[in-house]
Amino acid sequence: MEKHILSKSTYIKGEQCLKQIYLTKNQPKLRDRMPPERIAIFSRGTNVGIYAQDLFPGGIDAGPKHYSQYRKAIETTAQLIADGQEVIYEAAFQAHHTLILLDILVKNGDAWDAYEVKSSPYLTETYYKDAALQYYVLVNSGVNIRSFSLISIDGNYTYSEEIDIHQLFTIKDVTEEVKERMPKVALKIDEQLGVITQEDAPQIEIGPHCYKPYDCDFIGHCWKGVNRPSIFEIPSLNKEQQFDLFNKYKTLEHCLESPDLNQINRMQIRSQLSKRPYKNNEAVQSFIPKYEEAYILKVLSFKPALPRYTGSKPYQAFAFGFALQKIKANGSKGDIIRYMANGKKNPNDIVIAKLKEVLEENIPIFTYSSSKDISIPFKTIDLSELIRLGHFYRPKITKDYTSKSLAIAMGIRPPFKAIEMDIVAAQYYNDIIDGHKDTQDRMLRIRDFLDRELRILSGLLFAL
Ligand code: SF4
């Protein structure tokens, strides 16, 4: 059996951009380093597929234990089918140089029903594309497929004592949709195989496709030619707006001619061009109350794909920890109070109770919150609003308003392998309460992250 050339994930890369599949196959060293926050997003909900297997119990897992064992997985699947196995998990098939691993394959009379599990509550176009590819490979491998369904999470499911998988999951038969897409899939595979064997990478300009549906792996390589500072470093514009302006005006200076820019966009462009920070003293002063002493507070939250606490829903956000520090107007700081719930019970309630215990009344509380996932029952002053509202800006804030971007702008560098984003801390917490073997290390990293977040917050407050 020939080694496959495409897989489900590489096919989706090729669907996004033919240059991406060319580079993936021919110049993988040009790939960007995967940021930990993207890894955290991908690993969210990895155990959802295992839960979904219980919808069809008694199956045997045919999947490869290592990515290099794909051939063995295909042979194991074929053997299980020949042996009359009725339910197969991670069934492997190859056709037209393309390998797929199907989450669940179930015998139905003399045919098979195929199921692919998605850990999301929504079925996106990408999921249909990937289902169509799987259906194509299954049919062309000679499997008699009766139906193809996508299994997703029902976002309205409410947890009570234990997970009821029949309520948690929604099964949608997409056989007609994937059948309709079959001829297109064949053409797309041929197109991708053709591009991969070309001498040179296809000439494809950068565009919004570099970020849709996923951030491309080769942005660092393809975007080298964009002169800096560019319109792509203006965080108050979304990607579509940035590309519109880039295509119309090319240079950042000329973008200022656009009538479509608002005041914040203009201020950020001017700041980028002059490399001078911006501060609207009057607006900042009216935003920040006068204080002798104040708190700086960082609250961490996580959103488990599978609900854990009675009355909660999939992907519901829960606060799980915080760090709090008292500061004085003269710049002195008190001890840091840190807390992290053990996650056995709803951590949100415990975190709020703990905060109530330690917070003194009538002292302003400053936060820097780029996410609005959780609300805590205390009046807080979110300093990220100052940047969002255009009252404060530093030209090194180029991507977004997260504290990671702010830390770069303020020259606060994280140590090697440190957590830099809330989503990574959330993933680590999820690992901890799942009993991950590196629990101690993860706890220390979350603690370091909390401390650094307070440093960023106090640095910003004193700079205002
Ligand atoms: S960065 Fe953009 S143009 Fe380059 S390979 Fe990726 S998607 Fe294609």
Coordinates of C-alpha atoms and ligand atoms in Angstrom, one line a residue:
M1 CA 0.0 0.0 0.0
E2 CA 1.4 3.4 -1.0
K3 CA 1.9 6.0 1.7
H4 CA -0.9 8.5 1.7
I5 CA -0.2 12.1 0.6
L6 CA -3.2 13.9 2.0
S7 CA -5.0 13.5 5.3
K8 CA -8.1 15.2 6.7
S9 CA -6.1 18.0 8.2
T10 CA -3.8 18.6 5.3
Y11 CA -6.8 18.5 2.9
I12 CA -8.5 21.3 5.0
K13 CA -5.2 23.3 4.8
G14 CA -5.3 22.9 1.0
E15 CA -9.0 24.0 1.0
Q16 CA -7.9 27.1 2.9
C17 CA -5.1 27.9 0.5
L18 CA -3.2 25.9 -2.1
K19 CA 0.0 27.5 -1.2
Q20 CA -0.4 26.3 2.3
I21 CA -0.7 22.7 1.2
Y22 CA 2.3 23.1 -1.1
L23 CA 4.4 24.6 1.7
T24 CA 3.2 22.0 4.2
K25 CA 4.4 19.2 1.9
N26 CA 7.5 20.7 0.4
Q27 CA 8.8 23.3 2.8
P28 CA 7.6 22.3 6.3
K29 CA 10.5 24.1 8.0
L30 CA 9.0 27.4 7.0
R31 CA 6.1 26.7 9.3
D32 CA 5.5 29.2 12.2
R33 CA 5.9 27.9 15.7
M34 CA 2.4 26.9 16.9
P35 CA 1.5 29.4 19.7
P36 CA 0.5 27.7 23.0
E37 CA -2.9 29.5 22.9
R38 CA -3.7 27.7 19.6
I39 CA -2.6 24.4 21.0
A40 CA -4.9 25.1 24.0
I41 CA -7.8 25.8 21.6
F42 CA -7.2 22.6 19.7
S43 CA -6.9 20.5 22.9
R44 CA -10.2 21.8 24.3
G45 CA -12.7 19.1 24.1
T46 CA -10.3 16.3 23.1
N47 CA -12.1 13.9 25.4
V48 CA -15.5 14.6 23.8
G49 CA -14.9 12.0 21.2
I50 CA -14.2 9.3 23.9
Y51 CA -17.6 10.2 25.5
A52 CA -19.4 10.0 22.2
Q53 CA -18.1 6.5 21.7
D54 CA -20.5 5.4 24.5
L55 CA -23.4 6.2 22.1
F56 CA -22.3 3.0 20.3
P57 CA -20.8 0.8 23.0
G58 CA -18.7 -2.3 22.6
G59 CA -16.5 -1.0 19.8
I60 CA -12.8 -1.7 19.2
D61 CA -10.3 1.1 18.6
A62 CA -8.4 0.6 15.3
G63 CA -6.6 4.0 15.4
P64 CA -2.8 4.3 15.2
K65 CA -1.0 4.6 18.5
H66 CA 1.5 6.8 16.7
Y67 CA 1.1 8.8 13.5
S68 CA 3.6 6.6 11.7
Q69 CA 1.4 3.5 12.2
Y70 CA -1.3 4.5 9.8
R71 CA -0.7 1.4 7.6
K72 CA -1.3 -0.9 10.6
A73 CA -4.5 1.1 11.4
I74 CA -5.8 0.5 7.9
E75 CA -5.0 -3.2 8.1
T76 CA -6.6 -3.5 11.6
T77 CA -9.7 -1.8 10.4
A78 CA -10.0 -4.1 7.4
Q79 CA -9.4 -7.1 9.6
L80 CA -12.1 -6.0 12.1
I81 CA -14.6 -5.6 9.3
A82 CA -13.7 -9.0 7.9
D83 CA -14.1 -10.5 11.4
G84 CA -17.6 -9.2 11.7
Q85 CA -16.9 -6.5 14.3
E86 CA -20.0 -4.3 14.5
V87 CA -18.6 -1.1 16.0
I88 CA -15.2 0.3 15.2
Y89 CA -13.7 3.5 16.7
E90 CA -11.0 5.5 14.8
A91 CA -11.5 3.4 11.7
A92 CA -8.8 4.0 9.1
F93 CA -9.2 4.1 5.4
Q94 CA -7.2 5.3 2.4
A95 CA -8.3 6.1 -1.1
H96 CA -7.0 8.4 -3.8
H97 CA -3.8 9.0 -1.8
T98 CA -5.9 10.3 1.1
L99 CA -6.0 8.9 4.6
I100 CA -8.9 9.4 7.0
L101 CA -9.7 8.2 10.5
L102 CA -13.4 8.0 11.2
D103 CA -14.5 8.4 14.8
I104 CA -17.2 5.7 14.8
L105 CA -18.3 3.1 12.2
V106 CA -21.4 1.1 13.0
K107 CA -22.6 -2.0 11.1
N108 CA -26.2 -1.7 10.0
G109 CA -27.4 -4.8 8.2
D110 CA -25.1 -5.3 5.2
A111 CA -24.0 -1.6 5.2
W112 CA -22.4 0.8 7.6
D113 CA -23.3 4.0 9.4
A114 CA -20.5 6.5 9.8
Y115 CA -20.2 9.1 12.6
E116 CA -17.8 11.9 13.0
V117 CA -17.7 13.7 16.4
K118 CA -17.2 17.5 16.7
S119 CA -16.6 19.0 20.1
S120 CA -18.4 22.2 19.1
P121 CA -22.0 23.1 19.6
Y122 CA -22.1 24.4 16.0
L123 CA -21.6 22.7 12.7
T124 CA -19.5 24.9 10.5
E125 CA -18.8 24.8 6.8
T126 CA -15.3 23.3 7.6
Y127 CA -17.0 20.4 9.3
Y128 CA -19.1 19.7 6.3
K129 CA -16.0 19.9 4.0
D130 CA -14.2 17.4 6.2
A131 CA -17.3 15.1 6.4
A132 CA -17.5 15.2 2.6
L133 CA -13.8 14.2 2.3
Q134 CA -14.4 11.3 4.8
Y135 CA -17.4 10.1 2.9
Y136 CA -15.5 10.3 -0.3
V137 CA -12.6 8.2 1.0
L138 CA -15.0 5.7 2.7
V139 CA -17.0 5.1 -0.5
N140 CA -13.9 4.9 -2.6
S141 CA -12.3 2.4 -0.2
G142 CA -15.2 0.1 -1.1
V143 CA -17.1 0.4 2.2
N144 CA -20.9 0.2 1.8
I145 CA -21.9 3.3 3.6
R146 CA -25.6 3.7 4.3
S147 CA -25.4 7.1 6.1
F148 CA -22.9 9.7 7.3
S149 CA -23.7 11.8 10.5
L150 CA -22.1 14.5 12.4
I151 CA -22.3 14.3 16.2
S152 CA -22.0 17.6 18.0
I153 CA -22.6 19.0 21.5
D154 CA -26.1 20.3 22.4
G155 CA -25.2 23.7 23.8
N156 CA -28.6 23.7 25.7
Y157 CA -27.9 20.5 27.6
T158 CA -27.9 21.0 31.4
Y159 CA -25.8 18.8 33.6
S160 CA -27.3 17.0 36.5
E161 CA -25.2 14.6 38.7
E162 CA -23.7 12.8 35.8
I163 CA -23.5 13.3 32.0
D164 CA -26.4 11.8 30.0
I165 CA -24.7 11.3 26.7
H166 CA -28.0 10.8 24.9
Q167 CA -29.0 14.3 25.9
L168 CA -25.5 15.9 25.6
F169 CA -25.0 14.9 22.0
T170 CA -27.0 15.8 18.9
I171 CA -26.7 13.5 15.8
K172 CA -27.3 15.1 12.4
D173 CA -27.6 12.9 9.3
V174 CA -25.6 14.8 6.6
T175 CA -25.6 12.0 4.0
E176 CA -27.4 14.0 1.3
E177 CA -25.1 17.0 1.8
V178 CA -21.9 14.9 1.6
K179 CA -23.2 13.0 -1.4
E180 CA -23.8 16.2 -3.2
R181 CA -20.2 17.4 -2.5
M182 CA -18.6 14.1 -3.7
P183 CA -17.7 15.3 -7.3
K184 CA -16.2 18.5 -5.9
V185 CA -14.1 16.5 -3.4
A186 CA -12.6 14.4 -6.2
L187 CA -11.6 17.6 -8.1
K188 CA -10.2 19.2 -5.0
I189 CA -8.1 16.2 -4.1
D190 CA -6.7 16.2 -7.7
E191 CA -6.0 19.9 -7.6
Q192 CA -4.1 19.6 -4.3
L193 CA -2.1 16.5 -5.5
G194 CA -1.2 18.5 -8.6
V195 CA -0.1 21.5 -6.7
I196 CA 2.0 19.5 -4.3
T197 CA 4.1 18.0 -7.1
Q198 CA 4.7 21.4 -8.8
E199 CA 8.2 22.7 -8.9
D200 CA 7.3 26.0 -7.2
A201 CA 4.7 27.2 -4.7
P202 CA 1.6 28.6 -6.4
Q203 CA 1.5 32.4 -6.6
I204 CA -1.1 33.3 -4.0
E205 CA -1.3 36.7 -2.5
I206 CA -1.9 37.1 1.2
G207 CA -5.6 37.8 2.1
P208 CA -8.3 37.2 4.7
H209 CA -8.0 33.5 3.8
C210 CA -4.7 33.5 5.8
Y211 CA -6.9 33.5 8.9
K212 CA -9.9 31.6 7.7
P213 CA -11.0 29.1 8.9
Y214 CA -7.8 28.9 10.9
D215 CA -4.6 31.0 11.2
C216 CA -2.3 29.6 8.5
D217 CA 0.9 28.0 9.5
F218 CA 3.0 30.1 7.1
I219 CA 2.0 33.7 8.0
G220 CA 5.6 34.4 9.1
H221 CA 6.9 33.3 5.7
C222 CA 4.3 34.8 3.4
W223 CA 3.9 38.1 5.2
K224 CA 7.6 38.9 5.2
G225 CA 7.2 41.3 2.2
V226 CA 4.7 43.5 4.0
N227 CA 6.4 46.8 4.9
R228 CA 6.1 47.7 8.6
P229 CA 4.4 49.5 10.2
S230 CA 1.4 48.4 8.2
I231 CA -2.3 48.6 8.5
F232 CA -2.2 45.0 9.9
E233 CA -0.8 46.5 13.1
I234 CA -3.8 48.6 13.8
P235 CA -5.8 46.6 16.5
S236 CA -9.0 48.7 16.3
L237 CA -9.6 47.3 12.7
N238 CA -10.7 43.8 12.0
K239 CA -9.0 41.7 9.3
E240 CA -11.5 42.5 6.6
Q241 CA -11.1 46.2 7.2
Q242 CA -7.4 45.9 7.2
F243 CA -7.3 44.0 3.9
D244 CA -9.7 46.5 2.3
L245 CA -7.5 49.4 3.3
F246 CA -4.3 47.5 2.3
N247 CA -5.6 46.7 -1.1
K248 CA -6.8 50.3 -1.7
Y249 CA -4.0 52.3 -0.1
K250 CA -1.0 50.0 0.3
T251 CA 1.0 52.1 2.7
L252 CA 0.0 53.0 6.2
E253 CA 0.4 56.7 5.5
H254 CA -1.9 56.5 2.6
C255 CA -4.5 54.6 4.6
L256 CA -5.1 57.9 6.5
E257 CA -6.8 59.2 3.3
S258 CA -9.6 56.7 3.8
P259 CA -12.9 58.3 4.8
D260 CA -13.9 55.0 6.5
L261 CA -11.6 55.4 9.5
N262 CA -12.9 56.4 12.9
Q263 CA -11.0 58.5 15.4
I264 CA -9.4 55.6 17.2
N265 CA -8.2 54.1 13.9
R266 CA -6.6 57.4 13.0
M267 CA -5.0 57.9 16.4
Q268 CA -3.5 54.4 16.3
I269 CA -2.2 54.9 12.7
R270 CA -0.6 58.2 13.6
S271 CA 1.0 56.6 16.7
Q272 CA 2.3 53.7 14.6
L273 CA 3.8 56.2 12.1
S274 CA 5.4 58.5 14.6
K275 CA 6.2 55.6 17.1
R276 CA 4.9 57.9 19.8
P277 CA 2.5 56.7 22.5
Y278 CA -0.8 58.4 22.9
K279 CA -2.7 59.4 26.0
N280 CA -5.8 61.5 26.4
N281 CA -5.1 62.9 29.9
E282 CA -8.5 64.3 30.5
A283 CA -10.3 61.0 29.5
V284 CA -7.9 58.9 31.5
Q285 CA -8.4 61.1 34.6
S286 CA -12.2 60.9 34.4
F287 CA -11.9 57.1 33.9
I288 CA -9.7 56.5 36.9
P289 CA -11.0 57.6 40.2
K290 CA -8.6 59.3 42.7
Y291 CA -7.4 56.8 45.1
E292 CA -5.0 56.5 48.1
E293 CA -5.1 52.8 47.9
A294 CA -6.6 50.4 45.4
Y295 CA -6.7 46.7 44.5
I296 CA -5.4 45.2 41.3
L297 CA -7.2 41.9 40.6
K298 CA -6.8 39.1 38.1
V299 CA -9.5 36.5 37.9
L300 CA -9.0 33.3 35.8
S301 CA -11.8 31.4 34.2
F302 CA -12.2 28.2 32.2
K303 CA -15.0 26.8 29.9
P304 CA -15.1 23.0 30.1
A305 CA -16.5 21.5 26.9
L306 CA -18.2 18.8 28.9
P307 CA -20.2 20.3 31.8
R308 CA -19.0 19.3 35.2
Y309 CA -21.2 21.1 37.7
T310 CA -24.9 20.6 38.5
G311 CA -27.0 23.1 36.5
S312 CA -24.2 24.0 34.1
K313 CA -24.1 23.8 30.4
P314 CA -21.3 22.8 27.9
Y315 CA -18.7 25.6 27.5
Q316 CA -20.1 27.6 30.4
A317 CA -17.5 29.9 31.9
F318 CA -16.4 29.5 35.5
A319 CA -14.0 31.6 37.5
F320 CA -11.5 29.2 39.1
G321 CA -8.8 31.4 40.7
F322 CA -7.5 34.9 41.3
A323 CA -4.6 37.0 42.4
L324 CA -5.2 40.2 44.3
Q325 CA -2.8 42.9 45.5
K326 CA -3.3 46.2 47.3
I327 CA -1.4 49.1 45.9
K328 CA -0.9 52.7 47.0
A329 CA -0.9 55.9 45.0
N330 CA 2.8 56.3 45.9
G331 CA 3.6 53.1 44.1
S332 CA 4.1 50.8 47.1
K333 CA 2.5 47.3 46.9
G334 CA 1.2 44.9 49.5
D335 CA 1.4 41.1 49.5
I336 CA -0.2 39.1 46.7
I337 CA -3.2 37.0 47.8
R338 CA -3.6 34.1 45.4
Y339 CA -6.4 31.5 45.4
M340 CA -7.2 28.6 43.2
A341 CA -10.3 26.4 43.7
N342 CA -9.8 22.6 43.5
G343 CA -12.6 22.2 40.9
K344 CA -14.4 19.5 42.7
K345 CA -17.4 21.8 43.2
N346 CA -18.5 24.7 41.2
P347 CA -15.3 26.9 41.5
N348 CA -17.1 30.1 40.5
D349 CA -19.1 30.2 43.7
I350 CA -16.1 29.4 45.8
V351 CA -13.9 32.0 44.1
I352 CA -16.5 34.7 44.6
A353 CA -17.0 33.7 48.3
K354 CA -13.2 33.9 48.8
L355 CA -13.0 37.3 47.1
K356 CA -15.9 38.6 49.4
E357 CA -13.8 37.4 52.3
V358 CA -10.6 39.2 51.4
L359 CA -11.8 42.4 49.7
E360 CA -12.3 45.4 51.9
E361 CA -15.1 47.8 51.1
N362 CA -14.8 51.2 49.3
I363 CA -11.4 50.5 47.8
P364 CA -11.4 50.7 44.0
I365 CA -10.6 47.4 42.2
F366 CA -8.7 47.6 38.9
T367 CA -8.7 44.7 36.4
Y368 CA -7.5 44.2 32.9
S369 CA -10.0 41.9 31.3
S370 CA -9.9 41.1 27.6
S371 CA -12.7 38.5 28.1
K372 CA -16.3 39.1 29.2
D373 CA -17.0 35.5 29.8
I374 CA -17.6 35.8 33.5
S375 CA -19.1 38.4 35.7
I376 CA -18.1 38.9 39.3
P377 CA -20.5 40.7 41.7
F378 CA -18.0 43.5 42.5
K379 CA -17.7 46.9 40.9
T380 CA -14.4 46.8 39.0
I381 CA -12.6 49.2 36.7
D382 CA -11.5 47.4 33.6
L383 CA -8.4 49.2 32.3
S384 CA -8.5 47.5 28.9
E385 CA -11.5 49.7 28.2
L386 CA -9.2 52.7 28.2
I387 CA -7.3 51.2 25.3
R388 CA -10.4 50.0 23.5
L389 CA -12.0 53.5 23.8
G390 CA -8.8 55.1 22.4
H391 CA -7.8 57.0 25.5
F392 CA -4.4 55.3 25.7
Y393 CA -2.2 53.5 23.2
R394 CA 1.3 52.4 22.7
P395 CA 2.6 51.6 19.2
K396 CA 3.7 48.2 20.2
I397 CA 0.1 47.2 20.8
T398 CA -0.3 45.8 17.3
K399 CA -2.5 42.7 17.4
D400 CA -5.3 43.0 20.0
Y401 CA -6.0 44.3 23.5
T402 CA -5.0 41.2 25.4
S403 CA -2.7 41.4 28.3
K404 CA -0.1 39.5 26.2
S405 CA -0.1 42.4 23.7
L406 CA 0.0 44.9 26.5
A407 CA 3.0 43.1 28.2
I408 CA 4.9 43.3 24.9
A409 CA 4.1 47.0 24.7
M410 CA 5.3 47.5 28.2
G411 CA 8.5 45.5 27.8
I412 CA 7.5 42.8 30.3
R413 CA 8.9 39.7 28.8
P414 CA 7.7 36.2 30.0
P415 CA 10.2 33.6 31.0
F416 CA 10.7 30.7 28.6
K417 CA 7.6 28.5 28.3
A418 CA 5.6 30.7 30.6
I419 CA 1.8 31.0 30.2
E420 CA 1.0 34.2 28.4
M421 CA -2.7 33.9 27.7
D422 CA -5.8 33.2 29.9
I423 CA -6.8 30.4 27.6
V424 CA -3.6 28.4 28.3
A425 CA -4.1 28.9 32.0
A426 CA -7.6 27.6 31.5
Q427 CA -6.4 24.5 29.7
Y428 CA -3.8 23.8 32.4
Y429 CA -6.5 24.1 35.0
N430 CA -8.7 21.7 33.1
D431 CA -5.7 19.3 33.0
I432 CA -5.2 19.7 36.8
I433 CA -8.7 18.8 37.7
D434 CA -8.6 15.9 35.2
G435 CA -5.6 14.6 37.2
H436 CA -2.8 15.4 34.7
K437 CA 0.5 13.9 35.8
D438 CA 2.2 17.3 35.7
T439 CA -0.2 18.9 38.1
Q440 CA 2.4 20.5 40.3
D441 CA 4.2 22.1 37.3
R442 CA 0.9 23.4 35.9
M443 CA 0.0 24.9 39.2
L444 CA 3.3 26.7 39.4
R445 CA 2.9 28.1 35.9
I446 CA -0.6 29.4 36.7
R447 CA 0.8 31.0 39.8
D448 CA 3.6 32.7 37.8
F449 CA 1.1 33.8 35.2
L450 CA -1.1 35.4 37.9
D451 CA 1.8 37.2 39.4
R452 CA 2.9 38.5 36.0
E453 CA -0.6 39.6 35.1
L454 CA -0.6 41.7 38.3
R455 CA 2.7 43.2 37.3
I456 CA 1.3 44.1 33.9
L457 CA -1.8 45.6 35.5
S458 CA 0.2 47.7 38.1
G459 CA 2.6 48.8 35.3
L460 CA -0.3 50.1 33.2
L461 CA -1.9 51.8 36.2
F462 CA 1.2 53.6 37.1
A463 CA 1.9 54.6 33.5
L464 CA -1.5 56.3 33.3
Ligands
SF4_1 S1 0.0 32.8 4.7 FE1 -1.8 33.1 3.4 S2 -1.0 33.1 1.3 FE2 0.6 32.2 2.6 S3 0.2 30.0 2.6 FE3 -0.9 30.8 4.3 S4 -3.0 31.3 3.6 FE4 -1.7 31.0 1.8

